[in-house]
Short mmCIF file of C-alpha atoms and ligand atoms in Angstrom, two decimals:
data_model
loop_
_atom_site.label_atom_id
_atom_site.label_comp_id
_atom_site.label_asym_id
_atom_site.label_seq_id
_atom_site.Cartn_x
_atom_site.Cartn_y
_atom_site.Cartn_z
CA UNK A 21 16.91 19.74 -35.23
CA UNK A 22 14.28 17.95 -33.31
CA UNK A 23 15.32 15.48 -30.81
CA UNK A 24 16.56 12.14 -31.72
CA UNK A 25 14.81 10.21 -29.03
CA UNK A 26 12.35 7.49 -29.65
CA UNK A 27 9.75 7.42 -27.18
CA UNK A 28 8.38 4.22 -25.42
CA UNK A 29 4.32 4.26 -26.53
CA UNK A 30 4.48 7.29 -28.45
CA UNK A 31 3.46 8.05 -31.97
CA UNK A 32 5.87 11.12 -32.62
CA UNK A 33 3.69 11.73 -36.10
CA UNK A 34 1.02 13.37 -33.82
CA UNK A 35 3.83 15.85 -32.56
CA UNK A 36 2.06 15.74 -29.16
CA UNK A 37 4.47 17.95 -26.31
CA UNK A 38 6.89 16.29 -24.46
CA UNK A 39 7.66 18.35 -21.69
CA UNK A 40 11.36 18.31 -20.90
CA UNK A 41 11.05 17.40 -17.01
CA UNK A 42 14.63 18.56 -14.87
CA UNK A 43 13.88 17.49 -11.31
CA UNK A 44 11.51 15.55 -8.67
CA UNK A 45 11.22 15.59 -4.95
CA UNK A 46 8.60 13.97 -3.03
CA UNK A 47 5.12 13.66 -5.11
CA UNK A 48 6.13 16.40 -7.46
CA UNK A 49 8.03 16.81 -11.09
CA UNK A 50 9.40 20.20 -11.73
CA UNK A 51 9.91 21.19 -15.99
CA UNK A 52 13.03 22.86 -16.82
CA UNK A 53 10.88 25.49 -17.61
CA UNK A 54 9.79 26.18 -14.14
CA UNK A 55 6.08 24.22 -14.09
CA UNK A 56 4.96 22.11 -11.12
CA UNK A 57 3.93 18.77 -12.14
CA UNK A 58 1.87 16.38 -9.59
CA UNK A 59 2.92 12.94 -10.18
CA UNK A 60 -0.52 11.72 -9.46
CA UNK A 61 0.59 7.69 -11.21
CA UNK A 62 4.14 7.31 -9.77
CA UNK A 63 6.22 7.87 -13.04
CA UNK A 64 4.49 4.54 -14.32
CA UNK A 65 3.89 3.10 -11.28
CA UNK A 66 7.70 3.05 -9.92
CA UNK A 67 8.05 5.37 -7.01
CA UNK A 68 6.52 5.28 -3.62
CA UNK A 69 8.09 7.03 -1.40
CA UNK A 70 8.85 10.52 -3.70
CA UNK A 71 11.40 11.30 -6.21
CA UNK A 72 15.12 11.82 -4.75
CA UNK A 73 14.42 10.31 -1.62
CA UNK A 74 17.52 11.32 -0.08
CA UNK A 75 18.11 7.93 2.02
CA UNK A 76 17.85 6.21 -1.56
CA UNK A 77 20.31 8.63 -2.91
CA UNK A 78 22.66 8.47 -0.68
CA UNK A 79 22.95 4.73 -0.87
CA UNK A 80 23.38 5.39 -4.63
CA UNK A 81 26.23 7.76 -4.44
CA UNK A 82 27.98 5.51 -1.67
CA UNK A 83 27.70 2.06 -3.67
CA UNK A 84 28.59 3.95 -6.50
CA UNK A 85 31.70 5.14 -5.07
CA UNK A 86 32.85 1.40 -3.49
CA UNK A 87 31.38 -1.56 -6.48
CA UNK A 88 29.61 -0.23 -9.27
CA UNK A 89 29.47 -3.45 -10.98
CA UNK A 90 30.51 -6.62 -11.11
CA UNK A 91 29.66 -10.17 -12.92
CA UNK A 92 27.34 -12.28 -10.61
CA UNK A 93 27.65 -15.27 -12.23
CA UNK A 94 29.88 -17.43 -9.89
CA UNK A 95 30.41 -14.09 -8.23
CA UNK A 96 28.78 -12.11 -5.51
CA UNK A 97 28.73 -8.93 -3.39
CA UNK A 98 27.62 -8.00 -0.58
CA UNK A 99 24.29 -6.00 -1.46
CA UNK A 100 22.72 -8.38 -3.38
CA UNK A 101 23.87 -11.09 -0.42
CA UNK A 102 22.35 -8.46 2.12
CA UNK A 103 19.12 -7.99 -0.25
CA UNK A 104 18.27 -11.39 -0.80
CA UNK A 105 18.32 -12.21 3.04
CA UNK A 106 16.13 -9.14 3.90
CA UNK A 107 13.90 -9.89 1.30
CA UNK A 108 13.28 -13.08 3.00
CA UNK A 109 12.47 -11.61 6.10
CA UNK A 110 9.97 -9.28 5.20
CA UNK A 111 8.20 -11.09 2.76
CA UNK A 112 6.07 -14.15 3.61
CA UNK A 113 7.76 -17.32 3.97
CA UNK A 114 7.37 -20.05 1.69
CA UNK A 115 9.55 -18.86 -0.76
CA UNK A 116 13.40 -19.10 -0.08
CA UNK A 117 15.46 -18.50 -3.34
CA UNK A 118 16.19 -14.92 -4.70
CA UNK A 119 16.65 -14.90 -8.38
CA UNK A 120 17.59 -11.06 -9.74
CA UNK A 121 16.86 -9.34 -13.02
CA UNK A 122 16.58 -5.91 -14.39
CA UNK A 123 12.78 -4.86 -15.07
CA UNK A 124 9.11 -6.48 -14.25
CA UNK A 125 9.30 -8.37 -17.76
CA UNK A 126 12.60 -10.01 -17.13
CA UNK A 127 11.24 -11.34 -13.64
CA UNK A 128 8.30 -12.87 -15.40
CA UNK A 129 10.53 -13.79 -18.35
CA UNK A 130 12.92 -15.55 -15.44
CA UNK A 131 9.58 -17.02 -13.89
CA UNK A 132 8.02 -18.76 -16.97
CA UNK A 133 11.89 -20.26 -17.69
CA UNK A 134 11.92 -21.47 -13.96
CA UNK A 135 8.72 -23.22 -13.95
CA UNK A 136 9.19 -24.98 -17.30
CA UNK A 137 12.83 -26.17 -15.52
CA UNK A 138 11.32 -27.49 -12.77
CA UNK A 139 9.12 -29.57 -14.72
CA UNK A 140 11.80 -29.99 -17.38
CA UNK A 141 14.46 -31.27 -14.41
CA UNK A 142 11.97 -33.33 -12.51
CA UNK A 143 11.73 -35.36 -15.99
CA UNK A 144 7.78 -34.42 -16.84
CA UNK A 145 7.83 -31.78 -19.19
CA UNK A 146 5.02 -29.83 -18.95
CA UNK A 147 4.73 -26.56 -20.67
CA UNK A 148 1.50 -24.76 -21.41
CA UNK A 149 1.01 -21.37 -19.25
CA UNK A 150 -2.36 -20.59 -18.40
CA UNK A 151 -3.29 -16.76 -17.83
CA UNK A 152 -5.96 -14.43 -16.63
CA UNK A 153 -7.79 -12.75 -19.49
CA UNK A 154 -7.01 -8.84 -19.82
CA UNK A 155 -3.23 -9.55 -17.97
CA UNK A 156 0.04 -7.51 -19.02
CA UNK A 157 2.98 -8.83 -17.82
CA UNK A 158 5.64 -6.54 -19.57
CA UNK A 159 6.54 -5.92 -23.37
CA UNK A 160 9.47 -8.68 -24.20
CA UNK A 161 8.33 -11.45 -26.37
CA UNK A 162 7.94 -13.93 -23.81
CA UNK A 163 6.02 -11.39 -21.60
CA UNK A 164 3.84 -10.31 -24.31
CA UNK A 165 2.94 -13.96 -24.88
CA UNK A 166 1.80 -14.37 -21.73
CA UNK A 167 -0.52 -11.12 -21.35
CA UNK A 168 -3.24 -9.62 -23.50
CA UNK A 169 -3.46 -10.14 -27.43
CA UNK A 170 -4.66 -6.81 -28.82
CA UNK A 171 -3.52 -3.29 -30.64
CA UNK A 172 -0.37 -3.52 -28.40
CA UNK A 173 1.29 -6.63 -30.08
CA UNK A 174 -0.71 -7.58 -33.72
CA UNK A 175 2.61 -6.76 -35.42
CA UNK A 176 4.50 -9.35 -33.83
CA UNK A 177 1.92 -11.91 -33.23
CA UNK A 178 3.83 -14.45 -35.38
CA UNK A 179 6.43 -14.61 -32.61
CA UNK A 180 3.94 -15.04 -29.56
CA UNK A 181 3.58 -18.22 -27.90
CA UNK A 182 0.06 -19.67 -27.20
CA UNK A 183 -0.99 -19.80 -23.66
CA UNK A 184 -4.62 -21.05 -21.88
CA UNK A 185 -6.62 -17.70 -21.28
CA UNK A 186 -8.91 -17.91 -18.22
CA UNK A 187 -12.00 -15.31 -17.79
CA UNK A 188 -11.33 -12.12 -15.71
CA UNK A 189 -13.58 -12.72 -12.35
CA UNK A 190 -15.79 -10.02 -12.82
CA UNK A 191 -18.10 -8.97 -10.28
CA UNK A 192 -21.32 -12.21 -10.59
CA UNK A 193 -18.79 -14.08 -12.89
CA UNK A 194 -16.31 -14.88 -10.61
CA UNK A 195 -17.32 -18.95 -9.94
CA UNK A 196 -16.65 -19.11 -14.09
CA UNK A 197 -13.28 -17.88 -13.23
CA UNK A 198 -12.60 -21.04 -10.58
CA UNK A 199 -14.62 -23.58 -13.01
CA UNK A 200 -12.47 -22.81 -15.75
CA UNK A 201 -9.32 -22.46 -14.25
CA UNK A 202 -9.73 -25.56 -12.55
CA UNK A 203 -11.08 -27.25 -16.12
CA UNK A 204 -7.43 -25.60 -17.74
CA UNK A 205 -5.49 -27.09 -14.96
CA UNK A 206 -6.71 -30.81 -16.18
CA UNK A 207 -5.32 -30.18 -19.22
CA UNK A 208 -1.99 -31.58 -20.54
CA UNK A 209 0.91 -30.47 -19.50
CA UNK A 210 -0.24 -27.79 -17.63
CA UNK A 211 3.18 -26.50 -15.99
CA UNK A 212 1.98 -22.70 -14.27
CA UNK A 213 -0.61 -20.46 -13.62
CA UNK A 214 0.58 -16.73 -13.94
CA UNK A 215 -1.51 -13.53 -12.69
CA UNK A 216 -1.69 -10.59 -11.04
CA UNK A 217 -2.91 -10.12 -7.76
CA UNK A 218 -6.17 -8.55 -6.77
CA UNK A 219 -5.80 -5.72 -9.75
CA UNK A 220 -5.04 -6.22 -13.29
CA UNK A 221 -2.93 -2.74 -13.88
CA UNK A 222 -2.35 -2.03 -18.18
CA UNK A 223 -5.67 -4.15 -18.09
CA UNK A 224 -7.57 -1.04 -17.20
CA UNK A 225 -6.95 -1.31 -13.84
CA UNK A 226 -9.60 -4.39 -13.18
CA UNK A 227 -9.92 -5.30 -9.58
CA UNK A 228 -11.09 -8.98 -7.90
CA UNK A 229 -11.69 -10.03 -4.46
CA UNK A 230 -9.31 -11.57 -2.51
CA UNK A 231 -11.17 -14.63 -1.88
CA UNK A 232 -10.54 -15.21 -5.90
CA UNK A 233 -7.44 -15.52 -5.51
CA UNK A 234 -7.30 -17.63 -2.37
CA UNK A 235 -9.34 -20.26 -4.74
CA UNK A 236 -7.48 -19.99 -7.68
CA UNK A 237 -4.54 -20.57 -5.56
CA UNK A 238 -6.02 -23.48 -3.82
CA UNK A 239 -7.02 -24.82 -7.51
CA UNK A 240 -3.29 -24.76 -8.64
CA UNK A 241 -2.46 -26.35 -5.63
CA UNK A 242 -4.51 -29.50 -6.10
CA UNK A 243 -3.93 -29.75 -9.87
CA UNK A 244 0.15 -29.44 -9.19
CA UNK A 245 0.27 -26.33 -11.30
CA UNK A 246 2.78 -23.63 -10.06
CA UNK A 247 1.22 -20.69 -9.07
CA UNK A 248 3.54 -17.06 -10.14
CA UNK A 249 2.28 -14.30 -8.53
CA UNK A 250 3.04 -10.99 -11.13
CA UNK A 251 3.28 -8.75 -8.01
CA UNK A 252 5.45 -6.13 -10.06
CA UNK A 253 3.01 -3.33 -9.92
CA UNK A 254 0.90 -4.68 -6.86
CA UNK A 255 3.68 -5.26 -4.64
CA UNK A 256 5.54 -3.10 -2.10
CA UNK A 257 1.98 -1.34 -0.58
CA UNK A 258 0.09 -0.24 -3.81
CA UNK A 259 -2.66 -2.15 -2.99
CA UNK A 260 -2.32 -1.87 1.08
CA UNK A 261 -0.65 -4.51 2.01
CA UNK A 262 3.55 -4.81 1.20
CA UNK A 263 2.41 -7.84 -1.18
CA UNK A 264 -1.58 -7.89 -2.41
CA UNK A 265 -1.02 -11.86 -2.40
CA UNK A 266 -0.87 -11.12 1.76
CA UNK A 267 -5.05 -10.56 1.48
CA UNK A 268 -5.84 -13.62 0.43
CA UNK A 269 -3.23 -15.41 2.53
CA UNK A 270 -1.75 -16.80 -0.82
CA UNK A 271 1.93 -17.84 -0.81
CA UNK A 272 2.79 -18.63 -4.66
CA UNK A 273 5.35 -20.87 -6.11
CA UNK A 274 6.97 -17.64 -7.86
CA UNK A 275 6.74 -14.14 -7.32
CA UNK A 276 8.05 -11.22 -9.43
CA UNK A 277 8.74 -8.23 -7.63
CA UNK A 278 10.26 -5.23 -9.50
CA UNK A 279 8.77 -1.23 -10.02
CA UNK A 280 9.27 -0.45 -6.38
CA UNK A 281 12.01 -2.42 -5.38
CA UNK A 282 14.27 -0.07 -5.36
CA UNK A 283 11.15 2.51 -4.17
CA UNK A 284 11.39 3.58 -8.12
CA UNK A 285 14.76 4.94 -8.67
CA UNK A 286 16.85 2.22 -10.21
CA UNK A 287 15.86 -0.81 -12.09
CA UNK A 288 15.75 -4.30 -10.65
CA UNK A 289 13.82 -6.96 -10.38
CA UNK A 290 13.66 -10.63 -8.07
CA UNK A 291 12.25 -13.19 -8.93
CA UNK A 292 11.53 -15.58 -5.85
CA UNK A 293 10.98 -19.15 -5.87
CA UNK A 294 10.26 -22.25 -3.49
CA UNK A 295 12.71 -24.59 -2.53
CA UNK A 296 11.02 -27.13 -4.67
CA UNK A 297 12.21 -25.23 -7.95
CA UNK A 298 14.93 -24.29 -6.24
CA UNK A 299 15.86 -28.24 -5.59
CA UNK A 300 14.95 -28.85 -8.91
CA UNK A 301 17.73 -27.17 -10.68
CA UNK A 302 20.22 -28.75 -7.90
CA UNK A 303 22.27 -31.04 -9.35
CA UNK A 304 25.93 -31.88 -9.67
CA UNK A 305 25.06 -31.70 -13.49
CA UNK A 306 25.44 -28.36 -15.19
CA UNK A 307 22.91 -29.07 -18.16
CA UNK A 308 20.18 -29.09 -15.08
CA UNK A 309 21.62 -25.64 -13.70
CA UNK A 310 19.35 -22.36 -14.36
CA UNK A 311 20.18 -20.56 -17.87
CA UNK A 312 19.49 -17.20 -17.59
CA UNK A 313 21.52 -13.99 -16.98
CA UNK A 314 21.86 -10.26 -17.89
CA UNK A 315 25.19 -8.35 -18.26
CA UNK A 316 23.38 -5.94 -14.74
CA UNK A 317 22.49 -9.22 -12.81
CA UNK A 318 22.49 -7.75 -9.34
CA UNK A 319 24.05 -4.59 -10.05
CA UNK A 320 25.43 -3.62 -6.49
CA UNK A 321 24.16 0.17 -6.93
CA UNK A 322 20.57 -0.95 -7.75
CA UNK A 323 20.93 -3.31 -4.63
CA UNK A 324 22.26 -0.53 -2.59
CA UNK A 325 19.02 1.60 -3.92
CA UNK A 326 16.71 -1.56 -3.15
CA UNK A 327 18.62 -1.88 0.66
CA UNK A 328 17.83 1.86 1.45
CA UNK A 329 14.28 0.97 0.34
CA UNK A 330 14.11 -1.63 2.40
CA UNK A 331 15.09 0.03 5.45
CA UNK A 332 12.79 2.83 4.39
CA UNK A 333 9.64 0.11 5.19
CA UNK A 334 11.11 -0.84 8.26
CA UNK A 335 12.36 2.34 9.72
CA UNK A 336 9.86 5.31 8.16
CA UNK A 337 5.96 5.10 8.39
CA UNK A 338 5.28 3.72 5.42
CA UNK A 339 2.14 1.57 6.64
CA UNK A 340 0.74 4.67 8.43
CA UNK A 341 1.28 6.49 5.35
CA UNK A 342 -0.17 3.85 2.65
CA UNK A 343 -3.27 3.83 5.29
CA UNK A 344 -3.73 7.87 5.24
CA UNK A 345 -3.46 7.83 1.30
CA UNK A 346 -6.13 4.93 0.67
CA UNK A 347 -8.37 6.54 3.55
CA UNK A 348 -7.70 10.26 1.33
CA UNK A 349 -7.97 8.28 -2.13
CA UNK A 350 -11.29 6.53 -0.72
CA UNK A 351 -12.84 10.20 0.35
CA UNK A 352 -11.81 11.48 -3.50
CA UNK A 353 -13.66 7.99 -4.89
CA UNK A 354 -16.74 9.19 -2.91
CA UNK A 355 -16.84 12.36 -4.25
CA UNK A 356 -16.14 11.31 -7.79
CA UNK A 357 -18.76 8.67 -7.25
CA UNK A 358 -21.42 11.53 -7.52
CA UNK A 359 -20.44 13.03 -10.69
CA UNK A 360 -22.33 12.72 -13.86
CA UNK A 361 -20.31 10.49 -16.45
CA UNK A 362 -18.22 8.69 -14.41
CA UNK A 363 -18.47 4.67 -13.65
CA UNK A 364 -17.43 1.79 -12.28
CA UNK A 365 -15.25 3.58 -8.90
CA UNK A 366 -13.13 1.37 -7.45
CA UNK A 367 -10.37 1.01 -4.96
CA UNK A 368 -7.76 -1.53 -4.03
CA UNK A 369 -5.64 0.33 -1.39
CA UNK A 370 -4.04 3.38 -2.49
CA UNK A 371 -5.15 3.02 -5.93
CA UNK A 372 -8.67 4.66 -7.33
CA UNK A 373 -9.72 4.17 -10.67
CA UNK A 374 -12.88 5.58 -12.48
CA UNK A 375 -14.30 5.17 -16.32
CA UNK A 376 -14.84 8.24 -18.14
CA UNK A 377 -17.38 8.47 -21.45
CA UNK A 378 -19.36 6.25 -22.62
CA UNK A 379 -18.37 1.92 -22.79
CA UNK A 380 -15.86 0.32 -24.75
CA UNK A 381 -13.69 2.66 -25.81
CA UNK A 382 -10.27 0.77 -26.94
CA UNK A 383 -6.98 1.66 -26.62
CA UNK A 384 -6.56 3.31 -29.59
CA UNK A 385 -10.16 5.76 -28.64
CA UNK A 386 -9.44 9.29 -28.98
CA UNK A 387 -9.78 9.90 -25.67
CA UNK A 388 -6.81 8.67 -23.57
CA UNK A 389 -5.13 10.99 -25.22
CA UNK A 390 -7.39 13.84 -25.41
CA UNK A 391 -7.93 13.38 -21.52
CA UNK A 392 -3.61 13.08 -21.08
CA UNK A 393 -3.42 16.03 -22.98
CA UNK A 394 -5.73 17.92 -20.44
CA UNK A 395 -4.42 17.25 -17.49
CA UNK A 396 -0.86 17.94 -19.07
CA UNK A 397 -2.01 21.34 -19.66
CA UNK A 398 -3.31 21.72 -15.85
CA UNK A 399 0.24 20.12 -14.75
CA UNK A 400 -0.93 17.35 -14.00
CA UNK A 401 0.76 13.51 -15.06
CA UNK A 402 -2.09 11.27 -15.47
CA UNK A 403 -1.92 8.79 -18.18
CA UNK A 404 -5.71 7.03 -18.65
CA UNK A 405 -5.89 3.80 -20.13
CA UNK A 406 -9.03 4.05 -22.71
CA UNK A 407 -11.24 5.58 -20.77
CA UNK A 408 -10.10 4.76 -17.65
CA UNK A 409 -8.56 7.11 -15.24
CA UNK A 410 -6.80 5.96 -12.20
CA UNK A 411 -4.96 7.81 -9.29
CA UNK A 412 -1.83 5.98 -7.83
CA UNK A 413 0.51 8.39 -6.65
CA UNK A 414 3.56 8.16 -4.00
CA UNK A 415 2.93 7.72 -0.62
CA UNK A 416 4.14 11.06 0.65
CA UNK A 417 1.17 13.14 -1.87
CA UNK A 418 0.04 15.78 0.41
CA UNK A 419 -3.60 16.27 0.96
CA UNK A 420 -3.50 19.39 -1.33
CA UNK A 421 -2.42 17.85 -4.31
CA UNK A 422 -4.48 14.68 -4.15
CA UNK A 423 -7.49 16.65 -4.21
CA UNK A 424 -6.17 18.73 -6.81
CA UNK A 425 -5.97 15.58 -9.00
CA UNK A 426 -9.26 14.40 -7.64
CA UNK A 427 -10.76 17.60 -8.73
CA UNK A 428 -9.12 17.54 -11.89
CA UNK A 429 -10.76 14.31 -13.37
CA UNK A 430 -14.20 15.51 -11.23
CA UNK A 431 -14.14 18.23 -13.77
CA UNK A 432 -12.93 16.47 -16.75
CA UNK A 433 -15.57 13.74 -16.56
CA UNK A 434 -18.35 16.73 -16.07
CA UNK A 435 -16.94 18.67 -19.51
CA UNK A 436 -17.64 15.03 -21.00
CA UNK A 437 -20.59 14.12 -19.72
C1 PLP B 504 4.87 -2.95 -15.45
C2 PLP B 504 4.54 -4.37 -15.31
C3 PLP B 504 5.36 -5.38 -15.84
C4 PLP B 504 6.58 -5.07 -16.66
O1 PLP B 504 7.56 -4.40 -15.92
P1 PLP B 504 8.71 -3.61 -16.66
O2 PLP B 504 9.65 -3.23 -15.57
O3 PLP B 504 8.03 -2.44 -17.33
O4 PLP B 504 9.31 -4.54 -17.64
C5 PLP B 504 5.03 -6.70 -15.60
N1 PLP B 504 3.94 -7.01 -14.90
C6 PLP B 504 3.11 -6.09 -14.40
C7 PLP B 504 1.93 -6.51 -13.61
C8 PLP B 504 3.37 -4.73 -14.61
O5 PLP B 504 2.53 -3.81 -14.14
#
């Protein structure tokens, strides 16, 4: 019998492999079979410092061992009390509350609910969400509301909420961007501004300056409108800094952290907030109190796995590391610059992205997957988006392999071309 699995974005009528994958350690995926696999995108953009790092294992197997699990409302444990404080330290201050969740679309989920309770609480309820065109913010109703209409979500349309889409700041375009943002932000109750920083990831992996940011910011700021930073795929180094927000010296009102929390190996997610929305929801009436949970609200192993990370950043050379990848990834860009049928290189730290073919093609274009299918067959997991190929593999890829991928898509674009 074939296998009763349902896979997430997979169309099991085209009976496409799915290789049966038994182990990882550092950049690399081994098959059961035997095959060497270079994780060249992070298993979906989760893991940054390797597969089974053994600090973040051990932490597992300890927690695992002393408090799996236990309810966190009007309850807590010492991880997640331990987590939220070091969070705080390392990240820029500004924000002061630690809200947890389980995955990047229940951080944004717990975001939107926040900002619509502050305004809610403070007795002005505002409620429209404005957005950057091309965003993705996860795959949950409330998520998909918020991020791009297209292929991905026409079936359940009906349930999406409307939201104010602002133009991506493409290169010439960008003062459009600020003019209608700050036009939006005028218009009635306007209660939060929600994007990702400096790169727009399932978008096709769209990059802005940071000095976009620092203005759209600055535009939020004067209108009133929160500001939530979607950091859940830019955060914890991808894009060279531990937050992207850091480059444009933007501290938001919200910020959703999540893939590489726990450096890729367990699920959470945070949410942070100011001490305004914080302050908001204080009140010695419980109808003003913050409704949200999940049965795994601050499960103490994820927290344990989150802690080793953590002390990973502070105690391993993760910076040094990050800055020897982007230099490696920006040598690979070069060279990929040169070759016939690729466009638009681009780099925001240690991520590189190229198109492949000609313009335009969607989603849905033959040639994601013909181009997935290649590199699966030269052991390679890559996983374009249209035509767009990017490279954003753990921190610890050795020299050999990144060239190896680099080589890979120089050779794939050239059989295209
Ligand atoms: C992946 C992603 C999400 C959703 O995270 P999940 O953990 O898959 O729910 C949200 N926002 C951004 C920017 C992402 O890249």
């Amino acid at each position: 019998m074939s296998s009763p699995v349902w896979h997430p974005f997979t169309q099991h009528g085209l009976e496409e492999p799915i290789p049966l994958i038994a182990r990882g350690e550092g950049a690399v995926l081994w098959t059961a079979d035997g095959r060497r696999i270079i994780d060249a995108i992070s298993s979906w953009w989760v893991t940054s410092h390797g597969h089974a790092h053994p600090r973040i294992a051990a932490a597992i197997a300890e927690q695992a061992q002393r408090l799996d699990q236990v309810i966190f409302a009007g309850w807590t444990h010492e991880p997640a009390e331990r987590l939220a404080r070091e969070l705080l330290e390392l990240l820029p201050q500004g924000l002061t509350r630690v809200f947890f969740s389980d995955s990047g679309s229940t951080a944004v989920e717990v975001a939107l609910k926040m900002a619509l309770g502050f305004w809610h609480n403070r007795g002005e309820p505002r409620h429209r969400i404005l957005v950057l065109e091309h965003s993705y913010h996860g795959d949950t109703i409330g998520a998909m509301s918020v991020g791009a209409r297209g292929v991905f979500n026409q079936a359940y349309a009906p349930l999406l909420f409307e939201v104010g889409t602002i133009p991506f700041p493409s290169v010439g375009r960008e003062q459009a961007t600020l003019d209608a943002l700050d036009a939006a932000c005028c218009a009635e109750a306007c209660a939060a501004f929600l994007v990702e920083p400096l790169v727009l990831g399932a978008g096709g992996m769209l990059m802005y300056p940071a000095q976009v940011l620092t203005e759209m910011r600055a535009i939020c700021a004067r209108h009133g409108v929160l500001f939530i930073a979607d950091e859940v795929m830019t955060g914890w180094g991808r894009t060279g800094t531990l937050l992207a927000c850091e480059q444009a010296g933007v501290i938001p009102d919200l910020l959703c952290l999540a893939k590489g929390l726990t450096g890729g190996s367990l699920p959470l997610a945070v949410t942070l907030a100011s001490e305004a929305i914080f302050a908001a929801h204080w009140s010695r009436d419980r109808a003003l109190q913050f409704f949200h949970s999940s049965s795994y609200t601050a499960n103490p192993i994820a927290c344990a796995a989150a802690l080793a990370n953590l002390a990973i950043w502070r105690e391993e050379p993760v910076r040094e590391r990050i800055a020897t990848l982007a230099t490696r990834q920006a040598a690979g860009l070069a060279r990929l610059a040169q070759v016939a049928g690729i466009a638009n290189p681009r780099q925001a730290g240690t991520i590189i992205a190229v198109d492949l073919g000609s313009d335009g093609a969607g989603y849905l274009s033959d040639l994601a997957p013909r181009l997935l299918a290649r590199f699966r067959e030269r052991d390679l997991l890559l996983r374009p988006l249209g035509n767009t190929v990017y490279v954003m593999p753990p921190y610890c890829i050795s020299a050999d392999d990144l060239a190896t991928v680099h080589d890979a898509i120089a050779e794939e674009a050239r059989a295209l071309a």
